[in-house]
Coordinates of C-alpha atoms in Angstrom, one line a residue:
Chain W
M1 CA 0.0 0.0 0.0
I2 CA 2.9 2.4 0.8
R3 CA 4.5 1.8 -2.5
Y4 CA 1.2 2.3 -4.2
A5 CA 0.7 5.6 -2.3
I6 CA 4.1 6.9 -3.2
K7 CA 3.5 6.0 -6.9
R8 CA 0.2 7.9 -6.9
L9 CA 1.8 10.9 -5.2
L10 CA 4.7 11.0 -7.7
L11 CA 2.2 10.8 -10.6
A12 CA 0.5 13.9 -9.3
I13 CA 3.6 16.0 -10.0
P14 CA 3.5 15.8 -13.8
T15 CA -0.3 16.5 -13.7
L16 CA 0.4 19.6 -11.6
F17 CA 3.0 20.8 -14.2
V18 CA 0.6 20.3 -17.1
M19 CA -2.0 22.2 -15.2
L20 CA 0.3 25.1 -14.4
T21 CA 1.5 25.3 -18.0
A22 CA -2.1 25.3 -19.2
I23 CA -3.0 28.1 -16.8
F24 CA 0.1 30.1 -18.0
V25 CA -0.9 29.7 -21.7
L26 CA -4.5 30.5 -21.0
V27 CA -3.7 33.7 -19.3
R28 CA -1.4 34.8 -22.1
L29 CA -4.1 33.9 -24.7
V30 CA -6.5 36.5 -23.4
P31 CA -6.6 39.1 -26.2
G32 CA -5.2 42.6 -25.6
D33 CA -2.5 44.1 -23.5
A34 CA -2.9 43.0 -19.9
A35 CA -1.4 46.3 -18.7
A36 CA -3.9 48.3 -20.8
V37 CA -6.8 46.3 -19.4
I38 CA -5.6 46.7 -15.9
L39 CA -5.0 50.5 -16.1
G40 CA -7.8 51.3 -18.4
D41 CA -8.0 53.5 -21.5
Q42 CA -6.8 56.7 -19.9
A43 CA -3.4 55.3 -18.7
S44 CA -0.2 57.1 -19.8
E45 CA 2.4 55.3 -21.9
A46 CA 4.9 55.6 -19.0
S47 CA 2.7 54.0 -16.4
L48 CA 1.8 51.2 -18.9
R49 CA 5.5 50.5 -19.4
A50 CA 6.1 50.6 -15.7
L51 CA 3.3 48.1 -15.0
R52 CA 4.6 45.8 -17.8
T53 CA 8.0 45.7 -16.1
T54 CA 6.5 45.0 -12.7
L55 CA 4.4 42.2 -14.2
G56 CA 7.4 40.9 -16.2
L57 CA 5.5 41.3 -19.5
D58 CA 8.5 42.9 -21.2
Q59 CA 10.4 39.6 -20.8
P60 CA 10.5 36.9 -23.5
V61 CA 7.8 34.3 -23.0
Y62 CA 10.1 31.5 -21.9
M63 CA 11.5 33.8 -19.2
Q64 CA 8.0 34.6 -18.1
Y65 CA 7.2 30.9 -17.9
L66 CA 10.2 30.1 -15.9
S67 CA 9.6 32.9 -13.4
F68 CA 5.9 31.9 -13.2
I69 CA 6.8 28.3 -12.3
G70 CA 9.5 29.5 -9.9
D71 CA 7.0 31.8 -8.2
V72 CA 4.4 29.1 -7.9
L73 CA 6.8 26.6 -6.5
T74 CA 8.0 29.0 -3.9
G75 CA 4.4 29.7 -2.9
D76 CA 4.4 33.3 -4.4
L77 CA 1.1 33.7 -6.3
G78 CA 1.6 37.4 -6.8
R79 CA -0.4 40.4 -5.5
S80 CA -4.0 41.1 -6.0
L81 CA -4.4 44.1 -8.3
S82 CA -7.4 45.4 -6.6
S83 CA -6.6 45.0 -2.9
G84 CA -2.8 45.0 -3.1
R85 CA -2.6 42.0 -0.7
S86 CA -0.8 38.9 -1.7
V87 CA -3.0 36.3 -3.4
G88 CA -2.0 33.8 -0.8
Q89 CA -3.3 36.0 2.0
E90 CA -6.5 36.7 0.1
V91 CA -7.1 33.0 -0.3
L92 CA -6.1 32.0 3.2
L93 CA -8.7 34.5 4.5
V94 CA -11.6 32.7 2.9
L95 CA -10.3 29.2 2.4
P96 CA -11.5 27.8 5.8
Y97 CA -15.1 28.8 4.8
T98 CA -14.9 27.0 1.5
I99 CA -13.3 23.9 3.0
E100 CA -16.0 23.9 5.8
L101 CA -18.8 24.2 3.2
T102 CA -17.4 21.6 0.8
L103 CA -16.7 19.1 3.6
A104 CA -20.1 19.6 5.1
A105 CA -21.8 19.2 1.7
I106 CA -19.9 15.9 1.1
V107 CA -20.7 14.6 4.6
I108 CA -24.4 15.4 4.1
G109 CA -24.4 14.0 0.6
V110 CA -22.7 10.7 1.6
A111 CA -24.5 10.3 4.9
L112 CA -27.9 10.6 3.3
G113 CA -27.1 9.3 -0.2
L114 CA -25.2 6.1 0.7
P115 CA -27.9 4.5 2.9
L116 CA -30.7 5.6 0.6
G117 CA -28.8 4.2 -2.4
I118 CA -28.2 0.9 -0.7
A119 CA -31.9 0.7 0.3
T120 CA -33.1 1.4 -3.2
A121 CA -30.9 -1.4 -4.6
V122 CA -31.8 -3.9 -1.9
R123 CA -35.5 -3.1 -2.2
R124 CA -35.4 -2.8 -6.0
N125 CA -38.8 -1.9 -7.4
G126 CA -40.3 -1.6 -4.0
W127 CA -41.7 1.7 -2.6
V128 CA -38.3 2.6 -1.0
D129 CA -36.7 2.3 -4.5
Y130 CA -39.3 4.6 -6.1
A131 CA -39.1 7.1 -3.2
G132 CA -35.3 7.1 -3.3
R133 CA -35.2 7.6 -7.1
L134 CA -37.8 10.4 -6.9
I135 CA -35.7 12.2 -4.2
S136 CA -32.6 11.8 -6.3
L137 CA -34.3 13.1 -9.4
V138 CA -35.5 16.2 -7.5
G139 CA -32.0 16.8 -6.2
L140 CA -30.6 16.5 -9.7
S141 CA -33.2 18.7 -11.3
F142 CA -33.0 21.7 -9.1
P143 CA -30.2 24.1 -10.0
A144 CA -28.2 25.2 -6.9
F145 CA -29.5 28.8 -7.2
V146 CA -33.2 27.8 -7.2
S147 CA -32.9 25.3 -4.4
G148 CA -30.8 27.8 -2.4
I149 CA -33.5 30.5 -2.8
L150 CA -36.2 28.0 -1.9
L151 CA -34.3 26.9 1.2
L152 CA -33.9 30.5 2.3
I153 CA -37.6 31.3 1.8
V154 CA -38.7 28.3 3.8
F155 CA -36.2 27.8 6.5
A156 CA -34.8 31.3 7.0
I157 CA -37.7 33.6 6.2
Q158 CA -40.8 31.6 6.9
L159 CA -39.6 29.4 9.8
G160 CA -36.7 31.6 10.9
W161 CA -34.6 28.6 12.0
F162 CA -31.5 29.9 10.2
P163 CA -30.1 33.3 9.5
V164 CA -30.8 34.8 6.1
L165 CA -27.5 36.6 5.8
N166 CA -24.3 35.0 6.9
S167 CA -22.4 37.0 9.4
G168 CA -19.5 34.8 8.5
S169 CA -16.9 36.0 10.9
S170 CA -18.7 34.9 14.1
G171 CA -16.5 33.0 16.5
D172 CA -19.4 31.1 18.3
P173 CA -19.4 27.5 17.0
I174 CA -23.2 27.2 17.3
E175 CA -23.7 30.3 15.3
R176 CA -21.2 29.1 12.8
L177 CA -23.0 25.8 12.4
R178 CA -26.3 27.7 11.9
N179 CA -24.7 29.8 9.2
L180 CA -23.3 26.7 7.6
A181 CA -26.5 24.6 7.7
L182 CA -28.5 25.9 4.7
P183 CA -25.6 26.4 2.2
A184 CA -24.2 23.0 3.1
F185 CA -27.6 21.4 2.8
N186 CA -28.1 23.2 -0.5
L187 CA -24.9 21.7 -1.9
G188 CA -25.4 18.4 0.0
I189 CA -28.7 17.5 -1.7
I190 CA -27.2 17.7 -5.1
M191 CA -24.3 15.5 -3.8
M192 CA -26.8 13.1 -2.3
A193 CA -28.7 12.8 -5.6
Y194 CA -25.5 11.7 -7.4
V195 CA -24.5 9.4 -4.6
V196 CA -28.0 7.7 -4.5
R197 CA -27.9 7.1 -8.3
V198 CA -24.4 5.7 -8.4
T199 CA -24.8 3.7 -5.2
R200 CA -28.0 2.1 -6.5
S201 CA -26.6 1.1 -9.9
S202 CA -23.3 -0.1 -8.4
M203 CA -25.0 -2.1 -5.7
L204 CA -27.5 -3.6 -8.2
G205 CA -24.5 -4.8 -10.2
V206 CA -22.6 -6.2 -7.3
L207 CA -25.7 -7.9 -5.7
G208 CA -26.0 -9.9 -9.0
E209 CA -22.4 -11.2 -8.8
D210 CA -21.5 -14.8 -8.3
Y211 CA -19.7 -14.2 -5.0
I212 CA -22.8 -12.7 -3.4
R213 CA -24.5 -16.0 -4.2
T214 CA -21.5 -17.8 -2.7
A215 CA -21.8 -15.8 0.4
R216 CA -25.5 -16.6 0.7
A217 CA -24.7 -20.3 0.2
K218 CA -22.4 -20.0 3.2
G219 CA -25.3 -18.8 5.3
V220 CA -24.4 -15.1 5.4
R221 CA -27.5 -13.1 6.6
P222 CA -28.8 -10.2 4.6
G223 CA -27.4 -7.3 6.7
R224 CA -23.8 -8.7 6.6
L225 CA -24.3 -9.7 3.0
V226 CA -25.0 -6.1 1.9
I227 CA -22.4 -4.4 4.1
R228 CA -19.5 -6.8 4.2
H229 CA -19.8 -8.5 0.8
A230 CA -21.6 -6.1 -1.5
L231 CA -20.8 -2.6 -0.3
R232 CA -17.1 -2.8 -0.3
N233 CA -17.1 -4.1 -3.9
G234 CA -19.6 -1.4 -4.9
L235 CA -17.6 1.4 -3.4
I236 CA -15.2 2.2 -6.3
P237 CA -17.8 3.9 -8.6
I238 CA -19.2 5.8 -5.5
I239 CA -15.7 7.1 -4.6
T240 CA -15.2 8.1 -8.2
V241 CA -18.4 10.1 -8.3
V242 CA -17.7 11.8 -4.9
G243 CA -14.2 12.7 -6.1
L244 CA -15.4 14.0 -9.4
Y245 CA -18.2 15.9 -7.8
F246 CA -15.7 17.8 -5.7
G247 CA -14.8 19.8 -8.8
T248 CA -18.5 20.5 -9.6
L249 CA -19.0 21.4 -6.0
I250 CA -16.6 24.3 -6.4
G251 CA -18.6 25.6 -9.3
N252 CA -21.8 25.2 -7.4
S253 CA -20.3 26.8 -4.3
V254 CA -19.9 30.0 -6.3
L255 CA -23.6 30.3 -6.7
T256 CA -24.3 29.1 -3.1
E257 CA -21.9 31.6 -1.6
I258 CA -23.5 34.4 -3.5
I259 CA -27.1 33.4 -2.5
F260 CA -26.2 32.9 1.1
N261 CA -23.8 35.8 1.2
R262 CA -21.0 33.6 2.5
P263 CA -17.3 34.4 2.2
G264 CA -15.4 31.8 0.3
L265 CA -13.3 31.0 -2.8
G266 CA -16.5 31.3 -5.0
K267 CA -17.2 34.8 -4.0
L268 CA -13.5 35.7 -4.3
I269 CA -13.6 34.4 -7.9
L270 CA -16.6 36.5 -8.7
G271 CA -15.0 39.6 -7.2
A272 CA -11.8 39.0 -9.1
L273 CA -13.7 38.6 -12.4
N274 CA -15.7 41.8 -11.8
A275 CA -12.6 43.8 -10.9
R276 CA -10.6 42.2 -13.8
D277 CA -8.0 41.2 -11.1
Y278 CA -5.8 39.1 -13.4
T279 CA -3.2 38.0 -10.8
L280 CA -5.9 37.0 -8.3
L281 CA -7.7 35.0 -11.0
Q282 CA -4.6 33.3 -12.0
G283 CA -3.7 32.5 -8.4
L284 CA -7.2 31.2 -7.8
M285 CA -7.0 29.0 -10.9
I286 CA -3.8 27.5 -9.5
I287 CA -5.3 27.0 -6.1
F288 CA -8.3 25.2 -7.6
A289 CA -6.0 23.1 -9.8
I290 CA -4.0 22.0 -6.8
C291 CA -7.3 21.2 -4.9
V292 CA -8.6 19.1 -7.7
I293 CA -5.4 17.3 -8.2
A294 CA -5.2 16.6 -4.4
V295 CA -8.7 15.2 -4.4
N296 CA -8.0 13.0 -7.4
T297 CA -4.9 11.7 -5.7
L298 CA -6.9 11.0 -2.5
T299 CA -9.5 9.2 -4.7
D300 CA -6.8 7.0 -6.2
L301 CA -5.5 6.2 -2.7
A302 CA -9.0 5.3 -1.6
Y303 CA -9.3 2.9 -4.5
G304 CA -6.2 1.2 -3.2
L305 CA -7.7 0.9 0.3
V306 CA -11.0 -0.5 -1.0
D307 CA -9.9 -2.9 -3.7
P308 CA -6.9 -5.0 -3.1
R309 CA -6.6 -5.7 -6.9
V310 CA -5.8 -2.0 -7.6
K311 CA -2.5 -2.0 -5.7
Y312 CA -1.0 -4.8 -7.7
K313 CA -1.7 -3.4 -11.2
Chain S
M1 CA -26.2 -50.0 -4.8
Q2 CA -26.8 -47.8 -1.7
Q3 CA -30.4 -48.7 -1.0
N4 CA -29.7 -50.1 2.4
Q5 CA -28.2 -46.8 3.6
E6 CA -30.1 -43.9 5.2
T7 CA -31.4 -41.2 2.9
A8 CA -29.6 -37.9 3.5
L9 CA -31.6 -35.7 1.2
D10 CA -35.0 -36.4 -0.3
I11 CA -36.5 -34.3 -3.1
R12 CA -40.1 -35.0 -3.8
G13 CA -42.1 -33.6 -6.7
L14 CA -40.0 -30.4 -7.0
R15 CA -41.3 -27.8 -9.4
T16 CA -39.3 -24.6 -9.8
E17 CA -40.8 -21.8 -11.8
F18 CA -39.5 -18.7 -13.5
K19 CA -41.4 -15.6 -14.4
V20 CA -41.2 -14.8 -18.1
G21 CA -43.4 -12.0 -19.4
G22 CA -45.7 -12.0 -16.4
R23 CA -46.3 -15.8 -16.5
W24 CA -44.7 -18.5 -14.4
Y25 CA -43.1 -21.3 -16.4
P26 CA -41.5 -24.4 -14.8
A27 CA -37.8 -24.9 -15.3
V28 CA -37.8 -28.0 -13.2
R29 CA -40.9 -30.2 -13.3
D30 CA -42.0 -33.0 -11.0
L31 CA -38.5 -33.9 -9.9
S32 CA -38.0 -36.6 -7.3
L33 CA -34.5 -37.6 -6.3
D34 CA -32.9 -38.9 -3.2
V35 CA -29.3 -39.1 -2.1
A36 CA -28.1 -41.7 0.4
E37 CA -25.5 -41.0 3.1
N38 CA -22.0 -41.0 1.7
E39 CA -23.3 -41.4 -1.8
T40 CA -22.4 -39.4 -4.9
L41 CA -25.4 -38.7 -7.1
A42 CA -24.5 -37.1 -10.4
I43 CA -27.0 -35.0 -12.2
V44 CA -26.2 -34.8 -15.9
G45 CA -27.7 -32.8 -18.7
E46 CA -27.0 -30.1 -21.3
S47 CA -27.3 -26.4 -20.7
G48 CA -30.9 -25.5 -19.8
S49 CA -31.9 -28.9 -18.6
G50 CA -32.6 -27.6 -15.1
K51 CA -29.7 -29.3 -13.2
S52 CA -28.3 -26.1 -11.7
V53 CA -31.8 -24.8 -10.9
T54 CA -32.4 -28.0 -9.0
A55 CA -29.3 -27.5 -6.8
L56 CA -30.1 -23.8 -6.3
S57 CA -33.7 -24.8 -5.4
I58 CA -32.4 -27.2 -2.6
L59 CA -30.7 -24.3 -0.9
R60 CA -33.2 -21.7 -2.1
L61 CA -30.6 -19.6 -3.7
L62 CA -32.5 -18.7 -6.8
P63 CA -33.0 -14.9 -7.4
Q64 CA -35.7 -13.7 -5.0
A65 CA -37.5 -11.9 -7.8
G66 CA -38.6 -13.9 -10.8
A67 CA -38.2 -17.4 -9.4
R68 CA -40.1 -19.6 -7.0
I69 CA -40.6 -23.1 -5.9
G70 CA -44.1 -23.9 -7.1
A71 CA -44.5 -27.3 -5.6
G72 CA -42.7 -30.2 -3.9
E73 CA -40.7 -30.8 -0.8
V74 CA -37.0 -31.0 0.0
L75 CA -36.7 -33.2 3.0
F76 CA -33.5 -32.9 5.1
E77 CA -33.0 -34.0 8.7
G78 CA -36.8 -34.4 9.1
R79 CA -37.6 -30.9 7.9
D80 CA -39.0 -29.6 4.6
L81 CA -36.5 -27.0 3.5
T82 CA -39.0 -25.3 1.2
K83 CA -41.1 -24.4 4.3
L84 CA -38.3 -22.9 6.4
S85 CA -38.1 -19.2 7.0
E86 CA -35.3 -17.3 5.4
R87 CA -33.6 -17.1 8.7
E88 CA -33.8 -20.8 9.4
M89 CA -32.7 -21.5 5.9
S90 CA -29.5 -19.4 6.3
S91 CA -28.6 -21.6 9.3
V92 CA -28.8 -24.6 7.0
R93 CA -26.8 -23.0 4.2
G94 CA -23.0 -23.5 4.5
N95 CA -23.6 -25.5 7.7
S96 CA -25.3 -28.8 7.0
I97 CA -25.7 -28.3 3.3
A98 CA -22.9 -26.5 1.4
M99 CA -22.5 -25.7 -2.2
I100 CA -19.6 -25.1 -4.6
F101 CA -20.0 -23.3 -7.8
Q102 CA -18.9 -23.5 -11.4
E103 CA -16.9 -20.3 -11.8
P104 CA -14.0 -20.2 -9.4
M105 CA -12.9 -16.9 -11.0
T106 CA -16.0 -15.0 -10.0
S107 CA -17.4 -16.9 -7.1
L108 CA -15.0 -15.6 -4.5
N109 CA -15.2 -12.1 -3.1
P110 CA -12.3 -10.1 -4.6
T111 CA -12.1 -7.8 -1.5
M112 CA -11.8 -10.4 1.2
T113 CA -8.8 -12.6 1.8
V114 CA -9.3 -16.3 1.2
G115 CA -8.7 -16.9 4.9
E116 CA -11.5 -14.5 5.9
Q117 CA -13.9 -16.1 3.4
I118 CA -13.2 -19.6 4.7
A119 CA -13.4 -18.5 8.3
E120 CA -16.7 -16.6 7.8
A121 CA -18.9 -19.7 7.7
I122 CA -17.2 -21.0 10.9
T123 CA -17.8 -17.8 12.8
I124 CA -21.4 -17.6 11.6
H125 CA -22.5 -21.2 12.3
R126 CA -20.1 -22.3 15.1
G127 CA -19.9 -19.0 16.9
A128 CA -16.1 -19.4 16.8
S129 CA -13.8 -16.4 17.5
Q130 CA -12.1 -14.9 14.5
A131 CA -8.7 -16.3 15.7
D132 CA -10.1 -19.9 16.1
A133 CA -11.9 -19.6 12.7
M134 CA -8.7 -18.5 11.0
A135 CA -6.8 -21.4 12.5
E136 CA -9.5 -23.7 11.2
A137 CA -9.3 -22.0 7.8
L138 CA -5.6 -22.6 7.7
R139 CA -6.2 -26.3 8.5
L140 CA -8.7 -26.5 5.7
L141 CA -6.4 -24.8 3.2
K142 CA -3.8 -27.4 4.1
E143 CA -6.4 -30.2 3.7
V144 CA -7.2 -29.1 0.2
K145 CA -3.5 -29.1 -0.5
I146 CA -2.8 -25.4 -1.1
P147 CA 1.0 -25.1 -1.2
S148 CA 2.5 -22.9 1.5
A149 CA -0.9 -22.4 3.0
D150 CA 0.4 -20.4 6.0
S151 CA 1.4 -17.5 3.8
R152 CA -1.5 -17.8 1.4
L153 CA -4.2 -17.5 4.1
H154 CA -4.0 -13.7 3.8
D155 CA -3.8 -13.5 0.1
Y156 CA -6.7 -12.3 -2.1
P157 CA -8.5 -14.5 -4.7
H158 CA -6.9 -12.7 -7.6
Q159 CA -3.5 -14.0 -6.4
F160 CA -4.6 -17.6 -7.0
S161 CA -4.9 -19.6 -10.2
G162 CA -8.3 -21.1 -11.3
G163 CA -7.5 -24.6 -9.9
M164 CA -6.3 -23.1 -6.6
R165 CA -9.4 -20.9 -6.3
Q166 CA -11.6 -24.0 -6.8
R167 CA -9.7 -25.6 -3.9
V168 CA -10.4 -22.6 -1.8
M169 CA -14.1 -22.9 -2.7
I170 CA -14.0 -26.5 -1.6
A171 CA -12.3 -25.6 1.6
M172 CA -15.0 -22.9 2.2
A173 CA -17.8 -25.5 1.6
L174 CA -16.2 -28.0 3.9
A175 CA -15.6 -25.5 6.7
C176 CA -18.6 -26.6 8.8
R177 CA -18.4 -30.3 7.9
P178 CA -21.6 -30.4 5.9
K179 CA -23.7 -33.5 5.5
V180 CA -24.5 -32.8 1.9
L181 CA -22.3 -31.0 -0.6
L182 CA -23.9 -29.6 -3.7
A183 CA -21.2 -29.3 -6.4
D184 CA -22.5 -27.3 -9.4
E185 CA -20.0 -28.1 -12.3
P186 CA -17.0 -27.5 -10.0
T187 CA -14.5 -28.6 -12.6
T188 CA -16.0 -27.2 -15.8
A189 CA -13.9 -24.1 -15.8
L190 CA -10.7 -25.9 -15.2
D191 CA -8.3 -27.5 -17.6
V192 CA -8.3 -31.3 -17.8
T193 CA -5.3 -32.1 -15.6
I194 CA -6.4 -29.7 -12.8
Q195 CA -9.9 -31.1 -13.3
A196 CA -8.7 -34.6 -12.5
Q197 CA -6.8 -33.5 -9.4
V198 CA -9.8 -31.6 -8.0
L199 CA -12.2 -34.6 -8.7
M200 CA -9.8 -36.9 -6.9
Q201 CA -9.6 -34.6 -4.0
L202 CA -13.4 -34.2 -3.8
D203 CA -13.7 -38.0 -3.7
E204 CA -11.2 -38.3 -0.9
L205 CA -12.8 -35.5 1.1
K206 CA -16.2 -37.1 0.6
E207 CA -14.9 -40.3 2.2
A208 CA -13.0 -38.4 4.9
Y209 CA -16.0 -36.2 5.9
G210 CA -18.6 -38.8 5.3
M211 CA -20.6 -36.5 3.1
S212 CA -23.2 -37.1 0.4
V213 CA -22.4 -35.3 -2.8
V214 CA -24.8 -34.1 -5.5
F215 CA -22.5 -33.5 -8.4
I216 CA -23.9 -31.5 -11.3
T217 CA -22.1 -31.8 -14.6
H218 CA -22.6 -32.0 -18.3
N219 CA -19.5 -34.1 -18.6
L220 CA -20.1 -37.9 -18.7
G221 CA -16.4 -38.6 -18.3
V222 CA -16.5 -36.9 -14.9
V223 CA -19.6 -38.9 -14.1
A224 CA -17.9 -42.2 -14.7
Q225 CA -15.0 -41.1 -12.5
I226 CA -16.9 -39.9 -9.4
A227 CA -20.6 -40.9 -9.3
D228 CA -22.4 -43.8 -7.6
R229 CA -25.7 -43.1 -9.2
V230 CA -26.7 -40.8 -12.1
A231 CA -29.8 -38.8 -12.9
V232 CA -30.0 -37.7 -16.5
M233 CA -32.0 -34.5 -16.8
Y234 CA -33.7 -33.1 -19.9
A235 CA -35.9 -30.1 -20.2
G236 CA -36.4 -29.8 -16.4
E237 CA -37.2 -33.5 -15.7
V238 CA -35.3 -36.6 -14.9
V239 CA -35.5 -38.9 -17.9
E240 CA -33.3 -41.7 -16.6
L241 CA -32.0 -42.7 -13.2
A242 CA -29.5 -45.5 -12.8
T243 CA -26.3 -46.7 -11.1
V244 CA -23.3 -45.4 -12.9
D245 CA -22.4 -48.9 -14.2
A246 CA -25.9 -49.6 -15.5
L247 CA -26.1 -46.2 -17.2
F248 CA -22.9 -46.8 -19.2
A249 CA -23.5 -50.5 -19.9
N250 CA -27.2 -50.3 -20.7
P251 CA -28.4 -46.7 -21.3
A252 CA -32.2 -46.8 -21.7
H253 CA -33.4 -43.3 -22.7
P254 CA -32.7 -42.3 -26.3
Y255 CA -31.4 -39.0 -24.9
T256 CA -28.9 -40.8 -22.7
V257 CA -27.8 -42.9 -25.6
A258 CA -27.3 -39.8 -27.7
L259 CA -25.4 -38.1 -24.9
L260 CA -23.0 -41.1 -24.7
R261 CA -22.4 -40.8 -28.4
T262 CA -21.3 -37.2 -28.0
M263 CA -18.5 -38.3 -25.6
P264 CA -15.1 -39.4 -26.8
R265 CA -14.1 -42.7 -25.2
A266 CA -10.8 -44.3 -24.5
D267 CA -12.1 -47.8 -24.2
R268 CA -13.3 -48.1 -27.8
A269 CA -12.4 -46.7 -31.2
T270 CA -14.3 -43.5 -31.8
E271 CA -14.5 -42.6 -35.5
S272 CA -16.5 -39.4 -35.0
L273 CA -18.6 -37.8 -32.3
E274 CA -22.3 -37.3 -33.0
P275 CA -23.9 -34.1 -31.9
I276 CA -27.5 -34.3 -30.9
P277 CA -29.5 -32.4 -33.6
G278 CA -31.9 -29.7 -32.4
S279 CA -32.0 -28.1 -29.0
V280 CA -33.9 -28.2 -25.7
P281 CA -37.3 -26.6 -26.1
P282 CA -37.5 -23.3 -24.2
V283 CA -39.4 -23.2 -20.9
T284 CA -42.0 -21.0 -22.4
A285 CA -42.9 -23.5 -25.1
M286 CA -42.8 -27.0 -23.5
P287 CA -44.6 -29.5 -25.7
E288 CA -47.6 -31.4 -24.3
G289 CA -46.0 -34.8 -24.7
C290 CA -42.4 -36.0 -24.4
A291 CA -40.0 -33.0 -24.3
Y292 CA -37.4 -34.9 -26.2
A293 CA -39.7 -36.1 -29.0
S294 CA -38.7 -33.5 -31.5
R295 CA -35.1 -34.7 -31.4
C296 CA -35.7 -38.4 -30.8
P297 CA -34.9 -41.1 -33.4
L298 CA -37.3 -43.5 -31.8
K299 CA -40.3 -41.1 -31.8
Q300 CA -43.8 -42.7 -32.2
P301 CA -46.9 -40.6 -33.0
S302 CA -48.1 -41.3 -29.4
C303 CA -45.0 -39.6 -27.9
E304 CA -46.4 -36.2 -28.6
D305 CA -49.8 -36.8 -27.0
K306 CA -49.0 -37.6 -23.4
R307 CA -46.1 -36.7 -21.1
P308 CA -44.4 -40.0 -20.3
E309 CA -43.8 -41.1 -16.7
L310 CA -40.6 -42.2 -15.0
L311 CA -41.0 -46.0 -14.7
P312 CA -38.7 -48.9 -13.6
F313 CA -36.5 -50.3 -16.3
D314 CA -34.7 -53.7 -16.2
G315 CA -32.2 -53.4 -13.4
P316 CA -32.7 -52.5 -9.7
G317 CA -33.1 -48.8 -9.2
H318 CA -33.0 -48.2 -13.0
Q319 CA -35.8 -45.9 -14.1
V320 CA -36.6 -44.3 -17.5
R321 CA -39.1 -41.9 -18.9
C322 CA -39.6 -43.4 -22.3
P323 CA -42.6 -45.7 -23.1
V324 CA -41.1 -46.7 -26.4
R325 CA -38.0 -48.1 -24.8
L326 CA -40.0 -49.8 -22.0
E327 CA -42.2 -51.4 -24.7
Q328 CA -39.1 -52.6 -26.6
T329 CA -37.6 -54.4 -23.5
R330 CA -40.9 -55.9 -22.5
G331 CA -41.8 -57.1 -26.0

């Protein structure tokens, strides 16, 4: 397992380089002069030239690339053009909120979706199955911004259980949880919908396998049969979907953070886009790329833990 | 041969049905068979003859949706297995009746070590601790002659060859010292030399454990090697029942005769093998009369009118479901 883990971690390095290169090229492909965009139409030639020198835009492309990679590797993501703070600082300020929201959404999605998915597969074509499929369809059909608004109307405005606007910076853990509940649930139900679907289909496949019949022939009772024999074999596609959904979660979290007025990476992106804050955007792209690569690597490691065959390939 | 012994398992009038397009059709019809203690009964037939369904019906392992036991009893230790609750049934499975399956490659759980899989039945039925069960699993692995069993106990199925996996399956089945072992084509997926080894081993273990074995196969060569008695199945019913010697020396049913002709034999010159023309009628379109009539060289017009019965043939315990052959021997 350790050798497998080291191999996976090493494989993440070239992926990271490809991503960094892609981001570098993408930013340079944006038409127009970055300095002119940043300073606007009224800027003087001298100030434009000065900014190009600060940004390194007067250097040849390969030099720009090398210094870009060097900066990233040393953890320097540049300074935000609008706030003047370093990108690292900007991100660290809001990252805990995004991590909190994402993890809470994943926990809600898996904690609700996995048992429901198993139940729909075991009780195939029974009422549990139809109910589970209906719930998952509803979760998939509602865009995050619609379900977010509905949640706000019902639970924050009508029932008043949760705050409408996030205070965000509150230190009180209870208050923090109350702030987290609705946005996390908003993202969690989408996650749950995916998990129910993939768990159902994966478990249906596994429950038809020969080794399940073998286990029944040994006298294994239904509960143990599902958990010990079927679930572990059905986990791989579920892990895949949870890992993949992590990326989508970031996209959905942009909308969720705006609706619930929560600080986070999503709102930071929107702000950077509106302010044409190139360096902040580039820095955020790098942070997201690193997050996605990290989650993918974790997914790979989870495969190795779940399925002994993976390690030996 | 074994009539003087106690009956271990007694199947009476079994009818197993499958749901096709909203209607129930029998895949096994009116099947009565018994297995004596320490006897090996082979059930022979081509694909779709209902032999595997028979074995799965005994342990009630058929898919819960779309299959049912429509009639009949399976008597074992004074109880009718078809009447037991699912819970009572799971305390029979793997305990007093065990089963091994055809596909050693897919019949073992890929995410559990072979040791865990063998030990599982022991912890379930004997209430043994995990450590004791693993010790017993190791003993069983040695008994089925897995080389360097100590180190292999913690290996996963994908680290074993097909023949070794089938031995693991056998070890799993033997874990609780069953009275009856149902072996559903356990050697079909193995190559011939491995097949011979596994068969020999099964036979030795049967003697050592004093088990009765129901051996399902389509391979008559295997039957000759391992069986005491043989039931030939066709289209869900037993068409001939005989001791292994009587079956090979004096096959009665035209289907048995045809099956024997499809088999290469070492004891006589075989010019060419004869396939049986046609195929088994589908369960949804069983003919009124004899199910074999459409393929039968001895067919009489009367064969298609009425379903023939299984009646005694010339030797002791020899029965056949063919009025034409019965007529021939009497007349």
